[in-house]
Coordinates of C-alpha atoms and ligand atoms in Angstrom, one line a residue:
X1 CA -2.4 -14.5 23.2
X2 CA -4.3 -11.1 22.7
X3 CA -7.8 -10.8 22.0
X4 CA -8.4 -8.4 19.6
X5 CA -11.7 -6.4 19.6
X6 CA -13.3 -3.5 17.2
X7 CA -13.6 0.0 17.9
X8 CA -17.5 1.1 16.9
X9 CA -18.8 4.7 18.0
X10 CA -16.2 5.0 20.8
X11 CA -16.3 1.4 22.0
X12 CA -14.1 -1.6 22.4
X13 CA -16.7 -4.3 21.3
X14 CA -16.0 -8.2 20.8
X15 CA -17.7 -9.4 17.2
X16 CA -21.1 -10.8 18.5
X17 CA -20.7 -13.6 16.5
X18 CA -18.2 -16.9 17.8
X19 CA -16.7 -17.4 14.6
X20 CA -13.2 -16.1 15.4
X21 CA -10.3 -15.6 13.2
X22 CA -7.4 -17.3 14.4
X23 CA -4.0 -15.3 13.9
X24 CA -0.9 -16.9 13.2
X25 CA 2.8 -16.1 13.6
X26 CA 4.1 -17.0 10.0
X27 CA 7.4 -17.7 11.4
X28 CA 6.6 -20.2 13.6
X29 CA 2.7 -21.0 13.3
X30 CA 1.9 -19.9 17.1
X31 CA -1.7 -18.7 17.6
X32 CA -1.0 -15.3 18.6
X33 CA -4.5 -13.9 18.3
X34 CA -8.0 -14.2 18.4
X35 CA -9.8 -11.4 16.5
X36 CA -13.4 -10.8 15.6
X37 CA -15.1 -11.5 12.2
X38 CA -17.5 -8.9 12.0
X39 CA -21.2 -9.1 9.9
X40 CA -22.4 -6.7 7.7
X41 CA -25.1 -5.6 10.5
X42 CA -22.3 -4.6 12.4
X43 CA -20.2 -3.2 9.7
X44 CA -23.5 -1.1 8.5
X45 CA -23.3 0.3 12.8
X46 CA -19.9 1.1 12.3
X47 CA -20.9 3.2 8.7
X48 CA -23.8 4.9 10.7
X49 CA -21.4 5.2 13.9
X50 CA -19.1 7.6 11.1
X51 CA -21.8 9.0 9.5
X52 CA -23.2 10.6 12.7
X53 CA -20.1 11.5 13.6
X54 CA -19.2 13.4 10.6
X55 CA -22.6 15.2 10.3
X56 CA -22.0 16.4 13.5
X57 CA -19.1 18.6 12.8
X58 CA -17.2 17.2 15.8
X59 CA -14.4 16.4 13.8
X60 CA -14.7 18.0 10.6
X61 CA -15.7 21.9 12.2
X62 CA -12.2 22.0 14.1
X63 CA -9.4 24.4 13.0
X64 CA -7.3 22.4 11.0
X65 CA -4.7 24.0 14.1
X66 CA -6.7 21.6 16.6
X67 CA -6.7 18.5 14.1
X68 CA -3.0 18.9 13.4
X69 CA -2.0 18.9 17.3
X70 CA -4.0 15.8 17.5
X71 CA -2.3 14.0 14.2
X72 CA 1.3 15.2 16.2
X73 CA -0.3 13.3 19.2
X74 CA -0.4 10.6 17.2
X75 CA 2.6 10.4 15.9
X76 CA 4.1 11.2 19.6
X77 CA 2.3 7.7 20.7
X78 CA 3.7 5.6 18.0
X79 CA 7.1 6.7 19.1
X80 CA 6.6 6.1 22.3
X81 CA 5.6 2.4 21.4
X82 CA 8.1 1.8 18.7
X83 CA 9.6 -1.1 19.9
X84 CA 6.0 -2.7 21.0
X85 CA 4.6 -1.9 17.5
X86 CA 7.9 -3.3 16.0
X87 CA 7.4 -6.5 17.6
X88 CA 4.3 -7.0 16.9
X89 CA 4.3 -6.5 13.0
X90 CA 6.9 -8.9 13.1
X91 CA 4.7 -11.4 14.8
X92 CA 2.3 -10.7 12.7
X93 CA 3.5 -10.1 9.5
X94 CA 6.5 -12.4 9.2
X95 CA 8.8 -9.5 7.9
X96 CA 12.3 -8.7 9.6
X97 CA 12.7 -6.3 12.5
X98 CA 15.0 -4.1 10.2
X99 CA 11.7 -3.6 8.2
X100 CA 8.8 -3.6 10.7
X101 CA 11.4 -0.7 12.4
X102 CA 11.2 1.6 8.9
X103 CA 7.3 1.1 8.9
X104 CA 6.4 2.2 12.3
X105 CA 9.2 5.1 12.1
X106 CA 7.5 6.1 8.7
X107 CA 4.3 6.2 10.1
X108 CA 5.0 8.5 12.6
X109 CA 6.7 10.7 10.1
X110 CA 3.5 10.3 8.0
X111 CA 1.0 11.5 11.0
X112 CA 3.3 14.6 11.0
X113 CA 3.6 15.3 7.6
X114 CA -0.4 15.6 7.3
X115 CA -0.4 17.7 10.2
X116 CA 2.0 20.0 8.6
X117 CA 0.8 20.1 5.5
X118 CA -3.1 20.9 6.7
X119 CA -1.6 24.1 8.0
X120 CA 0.0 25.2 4.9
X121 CA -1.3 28.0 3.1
X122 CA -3.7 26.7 0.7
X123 CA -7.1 28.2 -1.3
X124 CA -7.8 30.5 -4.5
X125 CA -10.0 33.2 -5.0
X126 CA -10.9 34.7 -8.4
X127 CA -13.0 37.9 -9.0
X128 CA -14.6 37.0 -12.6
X129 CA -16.1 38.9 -13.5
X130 CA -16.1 42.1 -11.7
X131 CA -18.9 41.9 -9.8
X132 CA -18.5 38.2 -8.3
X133 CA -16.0 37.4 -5.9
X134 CA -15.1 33.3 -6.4
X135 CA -13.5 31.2 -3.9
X136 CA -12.3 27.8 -4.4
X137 CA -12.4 26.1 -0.4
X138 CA -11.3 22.1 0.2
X139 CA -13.6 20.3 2.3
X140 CA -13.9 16.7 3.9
X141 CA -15.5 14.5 1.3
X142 CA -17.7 12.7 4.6
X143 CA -17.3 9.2 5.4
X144 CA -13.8 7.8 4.3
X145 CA -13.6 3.5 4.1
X146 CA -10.4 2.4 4.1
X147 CA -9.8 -1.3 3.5
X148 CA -5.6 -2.4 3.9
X149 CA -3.5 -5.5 3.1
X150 CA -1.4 -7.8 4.7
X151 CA 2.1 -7.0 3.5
X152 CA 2.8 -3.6 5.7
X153 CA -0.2 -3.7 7.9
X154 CA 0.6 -0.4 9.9
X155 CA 2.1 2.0 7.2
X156 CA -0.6 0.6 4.6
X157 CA -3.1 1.6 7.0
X158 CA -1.6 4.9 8.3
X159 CA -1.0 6.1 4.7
X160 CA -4.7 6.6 4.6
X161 CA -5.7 7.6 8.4
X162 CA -3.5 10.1 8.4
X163 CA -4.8 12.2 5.3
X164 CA -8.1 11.1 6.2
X165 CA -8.1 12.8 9.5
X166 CA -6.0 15.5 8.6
X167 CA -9.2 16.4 5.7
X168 CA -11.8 16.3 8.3
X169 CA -13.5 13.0 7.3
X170 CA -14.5 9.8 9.6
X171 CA -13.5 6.6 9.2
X172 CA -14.6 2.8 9.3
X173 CA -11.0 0.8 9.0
X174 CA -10.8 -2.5 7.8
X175 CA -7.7 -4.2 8.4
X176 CA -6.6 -7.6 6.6
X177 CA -7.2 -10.6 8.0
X178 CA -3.8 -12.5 8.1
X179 CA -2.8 -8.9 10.4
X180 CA -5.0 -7.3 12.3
X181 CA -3.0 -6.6 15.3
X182 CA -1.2 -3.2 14.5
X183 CA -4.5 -2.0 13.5
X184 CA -6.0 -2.5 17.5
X185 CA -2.7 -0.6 18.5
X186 CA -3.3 2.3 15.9
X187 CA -6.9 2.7 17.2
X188 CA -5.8 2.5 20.6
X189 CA -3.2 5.0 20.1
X190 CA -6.0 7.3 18.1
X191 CA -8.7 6.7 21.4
X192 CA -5.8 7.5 23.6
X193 CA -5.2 11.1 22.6
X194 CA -8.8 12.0 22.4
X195 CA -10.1 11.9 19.1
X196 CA -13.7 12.5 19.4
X197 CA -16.2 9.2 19.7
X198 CA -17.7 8.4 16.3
X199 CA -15.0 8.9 14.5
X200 CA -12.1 6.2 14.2
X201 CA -13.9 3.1 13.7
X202 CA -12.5 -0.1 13.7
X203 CA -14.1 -3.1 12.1
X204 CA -12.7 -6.6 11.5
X205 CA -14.0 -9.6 9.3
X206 CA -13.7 -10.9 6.0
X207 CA -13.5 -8.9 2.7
X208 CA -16.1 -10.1 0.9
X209 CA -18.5 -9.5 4.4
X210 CA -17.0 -6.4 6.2
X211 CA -15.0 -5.0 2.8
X212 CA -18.0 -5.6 0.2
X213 CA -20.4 -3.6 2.7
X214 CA -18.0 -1.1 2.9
X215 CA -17.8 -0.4 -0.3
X216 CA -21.1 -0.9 -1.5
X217 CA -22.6 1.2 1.2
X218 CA -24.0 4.2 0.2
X219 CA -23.6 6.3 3.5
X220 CA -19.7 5.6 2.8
X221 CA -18.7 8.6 0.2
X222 CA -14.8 7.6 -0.4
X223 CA -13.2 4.2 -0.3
X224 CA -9.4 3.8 -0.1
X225 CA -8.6 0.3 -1.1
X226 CA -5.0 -1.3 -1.2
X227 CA -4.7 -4.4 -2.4
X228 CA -4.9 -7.3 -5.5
X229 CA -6.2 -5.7 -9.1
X230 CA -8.5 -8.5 -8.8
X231 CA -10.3 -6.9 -5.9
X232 CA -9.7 -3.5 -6.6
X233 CA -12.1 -4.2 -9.4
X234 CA -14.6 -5.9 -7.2
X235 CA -14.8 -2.8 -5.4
X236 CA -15.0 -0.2 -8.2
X237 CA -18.3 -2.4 -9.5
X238 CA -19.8 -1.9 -5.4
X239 CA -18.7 1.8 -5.1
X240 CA -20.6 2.4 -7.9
X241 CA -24.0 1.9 -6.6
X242 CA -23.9 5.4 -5.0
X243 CA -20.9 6.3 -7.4
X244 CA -18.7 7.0 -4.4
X245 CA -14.9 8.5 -5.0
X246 CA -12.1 5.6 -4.7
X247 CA -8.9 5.5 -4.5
X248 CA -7.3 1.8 -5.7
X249 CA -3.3 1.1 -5.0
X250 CA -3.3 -2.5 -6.9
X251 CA -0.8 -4.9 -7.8
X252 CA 2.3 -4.7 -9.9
X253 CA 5.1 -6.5 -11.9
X254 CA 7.4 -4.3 -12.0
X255 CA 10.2 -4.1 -14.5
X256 CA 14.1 -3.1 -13.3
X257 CA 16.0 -2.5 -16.5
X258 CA 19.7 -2.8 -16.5
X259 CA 22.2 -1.2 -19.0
X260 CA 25.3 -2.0 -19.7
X261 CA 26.2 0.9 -18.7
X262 CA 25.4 1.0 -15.3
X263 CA 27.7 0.4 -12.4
X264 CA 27.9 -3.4 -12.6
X265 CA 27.6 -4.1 -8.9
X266 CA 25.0 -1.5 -7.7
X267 CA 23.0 -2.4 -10.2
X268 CA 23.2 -5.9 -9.3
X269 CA 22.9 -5.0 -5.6
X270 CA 19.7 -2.7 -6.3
X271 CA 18.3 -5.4 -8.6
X272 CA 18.5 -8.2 -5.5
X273 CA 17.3 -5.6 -3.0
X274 CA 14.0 -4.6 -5.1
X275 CA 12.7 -8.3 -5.4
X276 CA 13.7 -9.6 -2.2
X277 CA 13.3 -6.8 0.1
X278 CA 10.1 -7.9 2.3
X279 CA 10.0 -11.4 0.8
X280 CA 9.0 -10.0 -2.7
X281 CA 5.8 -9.2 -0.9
X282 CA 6.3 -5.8 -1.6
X283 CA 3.7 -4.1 -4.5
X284 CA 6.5 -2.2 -6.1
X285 CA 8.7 -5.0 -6.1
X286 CA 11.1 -5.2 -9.4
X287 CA 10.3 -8.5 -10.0
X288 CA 11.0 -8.7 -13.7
X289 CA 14.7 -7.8 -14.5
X290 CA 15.8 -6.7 -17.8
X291 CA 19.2 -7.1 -18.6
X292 CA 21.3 -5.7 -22.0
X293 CA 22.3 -8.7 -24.2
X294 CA 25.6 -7.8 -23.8
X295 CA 26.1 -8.7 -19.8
X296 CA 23.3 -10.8 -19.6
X297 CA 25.2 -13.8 -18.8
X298 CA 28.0 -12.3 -16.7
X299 CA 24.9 -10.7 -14.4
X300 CA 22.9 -13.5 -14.2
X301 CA 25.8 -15.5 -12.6
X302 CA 26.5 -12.5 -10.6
X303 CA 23.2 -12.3 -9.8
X304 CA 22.4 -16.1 -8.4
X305 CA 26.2 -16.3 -6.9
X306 CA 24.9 -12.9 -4.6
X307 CA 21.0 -14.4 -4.1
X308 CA 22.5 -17.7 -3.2
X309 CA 24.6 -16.3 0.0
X310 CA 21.1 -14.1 1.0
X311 CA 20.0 -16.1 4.9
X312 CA 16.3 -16.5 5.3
X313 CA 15.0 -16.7 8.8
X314 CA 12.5 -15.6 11.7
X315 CA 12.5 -11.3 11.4
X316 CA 13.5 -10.9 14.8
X317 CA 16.5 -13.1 14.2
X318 CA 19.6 -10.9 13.8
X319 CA 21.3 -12.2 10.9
X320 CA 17.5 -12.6 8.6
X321 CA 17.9 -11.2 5.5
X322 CA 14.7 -12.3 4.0
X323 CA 11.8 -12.9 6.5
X324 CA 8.9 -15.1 6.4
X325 CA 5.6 -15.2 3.7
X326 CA 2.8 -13.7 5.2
X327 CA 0.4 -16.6 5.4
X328 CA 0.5 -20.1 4.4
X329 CA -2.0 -19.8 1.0
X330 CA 0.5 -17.0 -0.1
X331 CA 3.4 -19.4 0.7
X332 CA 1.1 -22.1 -1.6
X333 CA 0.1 -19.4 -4.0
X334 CA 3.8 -18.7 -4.6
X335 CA 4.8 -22.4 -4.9
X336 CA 2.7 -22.5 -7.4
X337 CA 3.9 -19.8 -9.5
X338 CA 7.0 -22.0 -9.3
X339 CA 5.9 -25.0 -10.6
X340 CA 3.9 -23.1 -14.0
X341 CA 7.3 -21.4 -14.7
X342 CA 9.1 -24.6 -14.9
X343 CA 6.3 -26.1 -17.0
X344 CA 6.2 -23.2 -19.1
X345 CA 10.2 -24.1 -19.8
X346 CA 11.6 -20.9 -17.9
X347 CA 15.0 -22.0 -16.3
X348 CA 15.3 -22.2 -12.6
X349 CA 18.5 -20.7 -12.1
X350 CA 18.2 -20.6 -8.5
X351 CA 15.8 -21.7 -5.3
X352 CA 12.3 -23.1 -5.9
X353 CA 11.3 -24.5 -3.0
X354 CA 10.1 -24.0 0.7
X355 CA 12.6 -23.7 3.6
X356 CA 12.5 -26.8 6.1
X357 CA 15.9 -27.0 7.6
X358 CA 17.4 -25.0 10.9
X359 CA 13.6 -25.0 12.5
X360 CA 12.1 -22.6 9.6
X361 CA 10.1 -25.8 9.1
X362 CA 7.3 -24.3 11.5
X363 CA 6.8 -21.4 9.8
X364 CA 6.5 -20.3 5.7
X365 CA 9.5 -19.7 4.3
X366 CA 10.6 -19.8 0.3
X367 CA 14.5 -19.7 -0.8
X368 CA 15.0 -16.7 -2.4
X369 CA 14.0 -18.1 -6.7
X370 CA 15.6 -16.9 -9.8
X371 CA 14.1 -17.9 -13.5
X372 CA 16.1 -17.1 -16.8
X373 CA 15.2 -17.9 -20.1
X374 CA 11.6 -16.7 -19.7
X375 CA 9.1 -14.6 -22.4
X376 CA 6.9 -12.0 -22.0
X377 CA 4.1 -14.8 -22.3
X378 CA 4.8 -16.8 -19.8
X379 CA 2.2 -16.4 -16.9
X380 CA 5.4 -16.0 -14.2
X381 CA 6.7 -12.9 -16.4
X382 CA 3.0 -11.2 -16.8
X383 CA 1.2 -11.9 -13.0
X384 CA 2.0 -10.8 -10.1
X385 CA 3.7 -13.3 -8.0
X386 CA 4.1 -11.4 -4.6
X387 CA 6.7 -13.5 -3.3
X388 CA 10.2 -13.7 -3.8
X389 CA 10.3 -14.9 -7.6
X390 CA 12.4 -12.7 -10.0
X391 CA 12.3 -13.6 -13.6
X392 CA 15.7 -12.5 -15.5
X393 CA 14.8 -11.6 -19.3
X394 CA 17.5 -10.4 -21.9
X395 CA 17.0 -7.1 -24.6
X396 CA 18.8 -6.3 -27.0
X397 CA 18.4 -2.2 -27.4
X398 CA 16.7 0.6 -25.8
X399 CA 13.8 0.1 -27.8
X400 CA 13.1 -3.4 -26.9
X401 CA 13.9 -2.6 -22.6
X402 CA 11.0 0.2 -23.0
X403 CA 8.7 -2.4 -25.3
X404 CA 9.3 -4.7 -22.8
X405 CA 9.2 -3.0 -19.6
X406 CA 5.9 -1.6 -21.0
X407 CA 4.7 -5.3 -21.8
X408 CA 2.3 -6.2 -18.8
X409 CA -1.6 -4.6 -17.7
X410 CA 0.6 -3.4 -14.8
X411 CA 1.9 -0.1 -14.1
X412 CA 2.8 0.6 -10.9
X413 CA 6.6 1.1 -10.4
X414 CA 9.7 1.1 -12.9
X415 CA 13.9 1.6 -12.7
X416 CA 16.6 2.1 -15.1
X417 CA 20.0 1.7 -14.3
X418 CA 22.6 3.3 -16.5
X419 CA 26.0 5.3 -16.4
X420 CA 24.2 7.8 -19.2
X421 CA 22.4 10.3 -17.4
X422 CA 20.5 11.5 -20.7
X423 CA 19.8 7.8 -21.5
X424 CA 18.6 6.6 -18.5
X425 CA 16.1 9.6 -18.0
X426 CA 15.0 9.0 -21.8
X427 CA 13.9 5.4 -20.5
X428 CA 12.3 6.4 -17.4
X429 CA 10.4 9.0 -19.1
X430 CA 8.9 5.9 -21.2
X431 CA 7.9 3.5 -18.6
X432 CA 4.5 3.8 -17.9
X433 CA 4.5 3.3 -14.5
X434 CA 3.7 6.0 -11.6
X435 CA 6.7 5.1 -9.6
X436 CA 9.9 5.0 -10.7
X437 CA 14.1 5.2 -10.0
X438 CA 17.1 5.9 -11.5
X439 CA 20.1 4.0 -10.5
X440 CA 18.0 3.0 -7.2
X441 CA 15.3 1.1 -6.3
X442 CA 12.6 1.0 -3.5
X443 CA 13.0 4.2 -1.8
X444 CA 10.1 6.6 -1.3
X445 CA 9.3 9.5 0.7
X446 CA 5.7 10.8 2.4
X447 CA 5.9 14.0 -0.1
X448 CA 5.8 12.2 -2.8
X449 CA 2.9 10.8 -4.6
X450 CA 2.8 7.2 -4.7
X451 CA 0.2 4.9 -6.9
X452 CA 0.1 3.0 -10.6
X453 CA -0.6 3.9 -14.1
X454 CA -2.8 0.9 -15.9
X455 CA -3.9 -1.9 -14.0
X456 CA -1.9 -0.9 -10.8
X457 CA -5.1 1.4 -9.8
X458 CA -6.5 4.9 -9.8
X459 CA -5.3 8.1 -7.7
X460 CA -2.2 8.6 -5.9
X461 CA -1.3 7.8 -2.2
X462 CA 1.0 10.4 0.1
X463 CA 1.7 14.0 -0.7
X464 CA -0.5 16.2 -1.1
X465 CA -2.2 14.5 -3.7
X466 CA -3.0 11.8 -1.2
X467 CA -4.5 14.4 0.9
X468 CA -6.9 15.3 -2.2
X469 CA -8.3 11.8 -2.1
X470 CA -10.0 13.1 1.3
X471 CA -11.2 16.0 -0.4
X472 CA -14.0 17.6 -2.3
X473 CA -13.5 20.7 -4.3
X474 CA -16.2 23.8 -3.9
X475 CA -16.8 26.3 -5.4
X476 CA -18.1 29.4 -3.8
X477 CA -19.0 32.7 -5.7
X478 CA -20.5 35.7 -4.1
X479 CA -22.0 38.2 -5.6
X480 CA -20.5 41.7 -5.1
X481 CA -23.7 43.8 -6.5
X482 CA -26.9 42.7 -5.1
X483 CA -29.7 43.3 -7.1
X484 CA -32.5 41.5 -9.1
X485 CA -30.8 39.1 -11.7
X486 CA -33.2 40.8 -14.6
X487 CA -32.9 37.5 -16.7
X488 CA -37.2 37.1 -16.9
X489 CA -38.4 40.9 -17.2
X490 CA -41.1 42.3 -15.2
Ligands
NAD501 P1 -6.4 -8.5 -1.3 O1 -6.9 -7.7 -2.5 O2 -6.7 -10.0 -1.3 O3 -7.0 -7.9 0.0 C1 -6.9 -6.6 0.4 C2 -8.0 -6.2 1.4 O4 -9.2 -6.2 0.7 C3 -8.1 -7.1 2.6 O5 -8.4 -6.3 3.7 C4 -9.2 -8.0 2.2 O6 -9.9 -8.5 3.3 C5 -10.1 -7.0 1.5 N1 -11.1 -7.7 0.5 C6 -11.0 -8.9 0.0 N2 -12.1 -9.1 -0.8 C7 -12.8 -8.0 -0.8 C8 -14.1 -7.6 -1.4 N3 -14.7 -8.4 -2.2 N4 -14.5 -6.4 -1.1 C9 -13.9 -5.5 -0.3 N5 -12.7 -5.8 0.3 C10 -12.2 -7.1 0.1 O7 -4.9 -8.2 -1.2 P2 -3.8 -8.8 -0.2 O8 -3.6 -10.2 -0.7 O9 -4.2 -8.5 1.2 O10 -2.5 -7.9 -0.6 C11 -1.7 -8.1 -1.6 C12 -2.0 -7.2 -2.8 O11 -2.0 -5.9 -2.4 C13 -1.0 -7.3 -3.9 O12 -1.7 -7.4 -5.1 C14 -0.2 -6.1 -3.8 O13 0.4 -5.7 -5.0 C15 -1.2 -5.1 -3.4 N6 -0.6 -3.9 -2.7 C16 -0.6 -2.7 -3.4 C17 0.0 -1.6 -2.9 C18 0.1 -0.3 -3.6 O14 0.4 0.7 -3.0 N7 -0.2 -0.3 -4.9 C19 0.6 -1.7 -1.6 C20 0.5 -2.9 -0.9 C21 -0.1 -4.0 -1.5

């Protein structure tokens, strides 16, 4: 069993307090770890632990040549532990190996990627008028808090250290507390190639002890939050005490429309893979399906025929195809989404219930669920589920797939599958949501920018607009003719 500790000013330290969170295996229910539930005394040393750090200049003053070595550093170490990090984000996390695998390589690529792109030839000057010269210079915005969820622990948290780092701030991390173990590897892995004291910090604890003081503090000048809407609004009230820049990646319901058109079988394929893929514990998740009227039934038996043959299991199991739910209230949490879509009269075409057979009674597991004959009203078609629930609604044109792909506060991800190219990019256009496919689902790459229109949060992860959340924007303009401004005669 590890004991997990925080990382404050350059330190491993143990929470003072003996109030420990215990950390579970979802698979199996094992204790695997003992981590520290930090107060807002020592939350407020890690924020003062940054804040020194960052006034310093020890991080922020070096060439972005010298920060970019240590990002590839980084990214060297994760590599080097790839199968140790695998492993234990599958303990962790309940997800399958083949997942945990595409995390940590992604996070590695994602250290690099910020250390590339810090070198790339960036800036503007402007000589308005004549006599002023103007420059236009990036700089670190000062003390980044970055609070992660459960569902990909690592790259979650990596999507923020890296730009963070790579724009010269300072950090206090918060991980989740269902997985905090990847986030003692990270830190170990930052401490290991020298990043200077002060300036990875690594807190642990509750969200509304060590997550509220993070984002109410005032010596914190950017939060990066990922997680529910629900919170995300909790911490845009506390960041406005000292009106601090935030960044919120939020929750989604995502809608995966389906022509009839489209390739019959990728579309079915794709429409399988982007709810069930991590458990449906995925934000982007296409968990509401729209199909054209006129294969709505043939797909919805394709559909549950293709779901039904889909093997849940432990993720480190070879044949898992779906791993486990992250924690046993998000197992409840999604049981009960179950039983208000069958009161609400949606039709369970498939699943429903909680795994118990062939040892997955241990551990949290949910049969991949399929509801038909649902409304836009119903609560299992408007909130966000995060579990592996997909609700299967008909349309009858394109006007009614964009009026209902657009019906929900949501707006984080979108797809469109269809075999007209001019059609299917008409539709796309129309979904309000920030991330979107055509004839796909799920992919993503660290250049471009990921986040949610609506209710699905504010700002954009990865790129370089993720780098800009790390940023302030100065301007400097120097004057070219010195002499007395003349404005007040004398
Ligand atoms: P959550 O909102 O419950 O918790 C997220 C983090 O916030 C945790 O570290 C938690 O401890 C902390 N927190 C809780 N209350 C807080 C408070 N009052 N102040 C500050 N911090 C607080 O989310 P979760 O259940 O861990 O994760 C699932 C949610 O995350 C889903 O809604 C999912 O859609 C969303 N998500 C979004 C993205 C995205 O990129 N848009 C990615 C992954 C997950």
């Amino acid at each position: 069993m590890l004991e997990l500790k925080m990382f404050i000013n350059g330190e491993w330290k143990p929470a003072k307090s003996d109030q420990m969170n215990i950390v579970i295996n979802p698979a199996t229910q094992e204790v695997i770890a003992n981590a520290p539930r930090a107060s807002k005394e020592e939350t407020e040393e890690a924020i003062e632990a940054a804040q020194a750090a960052f006034v310093s200049g020890v991080w922020s003053g070096l060439t972005t040549h010298d920060r970019a070595q240590y990002l590839n550093k980084i990214a060297d170490k994760i590599e080097e532990r790839y199968d140790e990090l695998v492993e234990l984000e599958v303990m962790d996390n309940g997800k399958l190996k083949a997942e945990a695998e595409f995390d940590v390589a992604d996070a590695a690529t994602c250290f690099r990627y910020y250390a590339g792109l810090i070198l790339a030839p960036e800036g503007e000057t402007y000589q308005v008028p004549e006599n002023v010269q103007a420059l236009v210079v990036r700089e670190p915005v000062g003390v980044a808090g970055l609070i992660v969820p459960w569902n990909f622990p690592l790259l979650m948290s990596v999507w923020k250290i890296a730009p963070a780092l790579a724009a010269g701030n300072t950090i206090v991390y918060k991980p989740a507390e269902a997985t905090p173990i990847s986030a003692m590897k990270l830190v170990e892995i930052i401490e290991e190639v020298g990043i200077p004291k002060g300036v990875m910090n690594l807190v642990m604890g509750k969200g509304s002890i060590v997550g509220q003081t993070i984002a109410e503090s005032k010596d914190v000048d950017v939060v990066s939050f990922t997680g529910s809407t629900e919170v995300g609004r909790e911490i845009m009230k506390a960041a406005s005490g000292n009106l601090k820049k935030i960044s919120l990646e939020l929750g989604g319901k995502s809608p995966n429309i389906i022509f009839a058109d489209a390739d019959f079988e990728t579309a079915v394929d794709y429409a399988l893979f982007g709810i069930f893929f991590g458990a449906g514990q995925v934000c982007s998740s296409g968990s509401r399906v729209l199909v054209e009227e006129s294969i709505y039934d043939q797909f919805v038996e394709r559909y549950v025929e293709r779901a039904k043959q889909i093997k849940v299991g432990p993720g480190m199991a070879e044949d898992s195809q779906v791993g486990a739910i992250a924690s046993e209230q998000q197992m409840n949490a999604i049981l009960n989404y179950i039983e208000i879509g069958q009161q609400e009269g949606a039709t369970l075409a498939l699943g429903g219930n909680r795994l118990m057979t062939n040892g997955l009674d241990k551990g949290f597991f949910i049969e991949p669920t399929v509801f038909t004959n649902v409304t836009s009203n119903m609560r299992i078609v408007q909130e966000e589920i995060f579990g592996p629930v997909v609700t299967i609604q008909k349309f009858k044109d394109e006007a009614e797939a964009i009026q209902l792909a657009n019906d929900t506060d949501f707006g984080l991800a979108g797809a469109v599958f269809s075999g007209d190219g001019a059609k299917a990019l008409r539709v796309i256009k129309r979904v309000r949501a920030g991330i979107t496919w055509v004839n796909s689902y799920h992919p993503t790459y660290v250049e471009a920018p990921w986040g949610g229109y609506k209710q699905s949060g504010i700002g954009r992860s990865l790129g370089k607009y993720g780098l800009e959340d790390f940023q302030e924007i100065k301007q400097i303009n120097i004057n070219l003719d010195v002499h007395p401004v003349g404005w007040f005669p004398n």
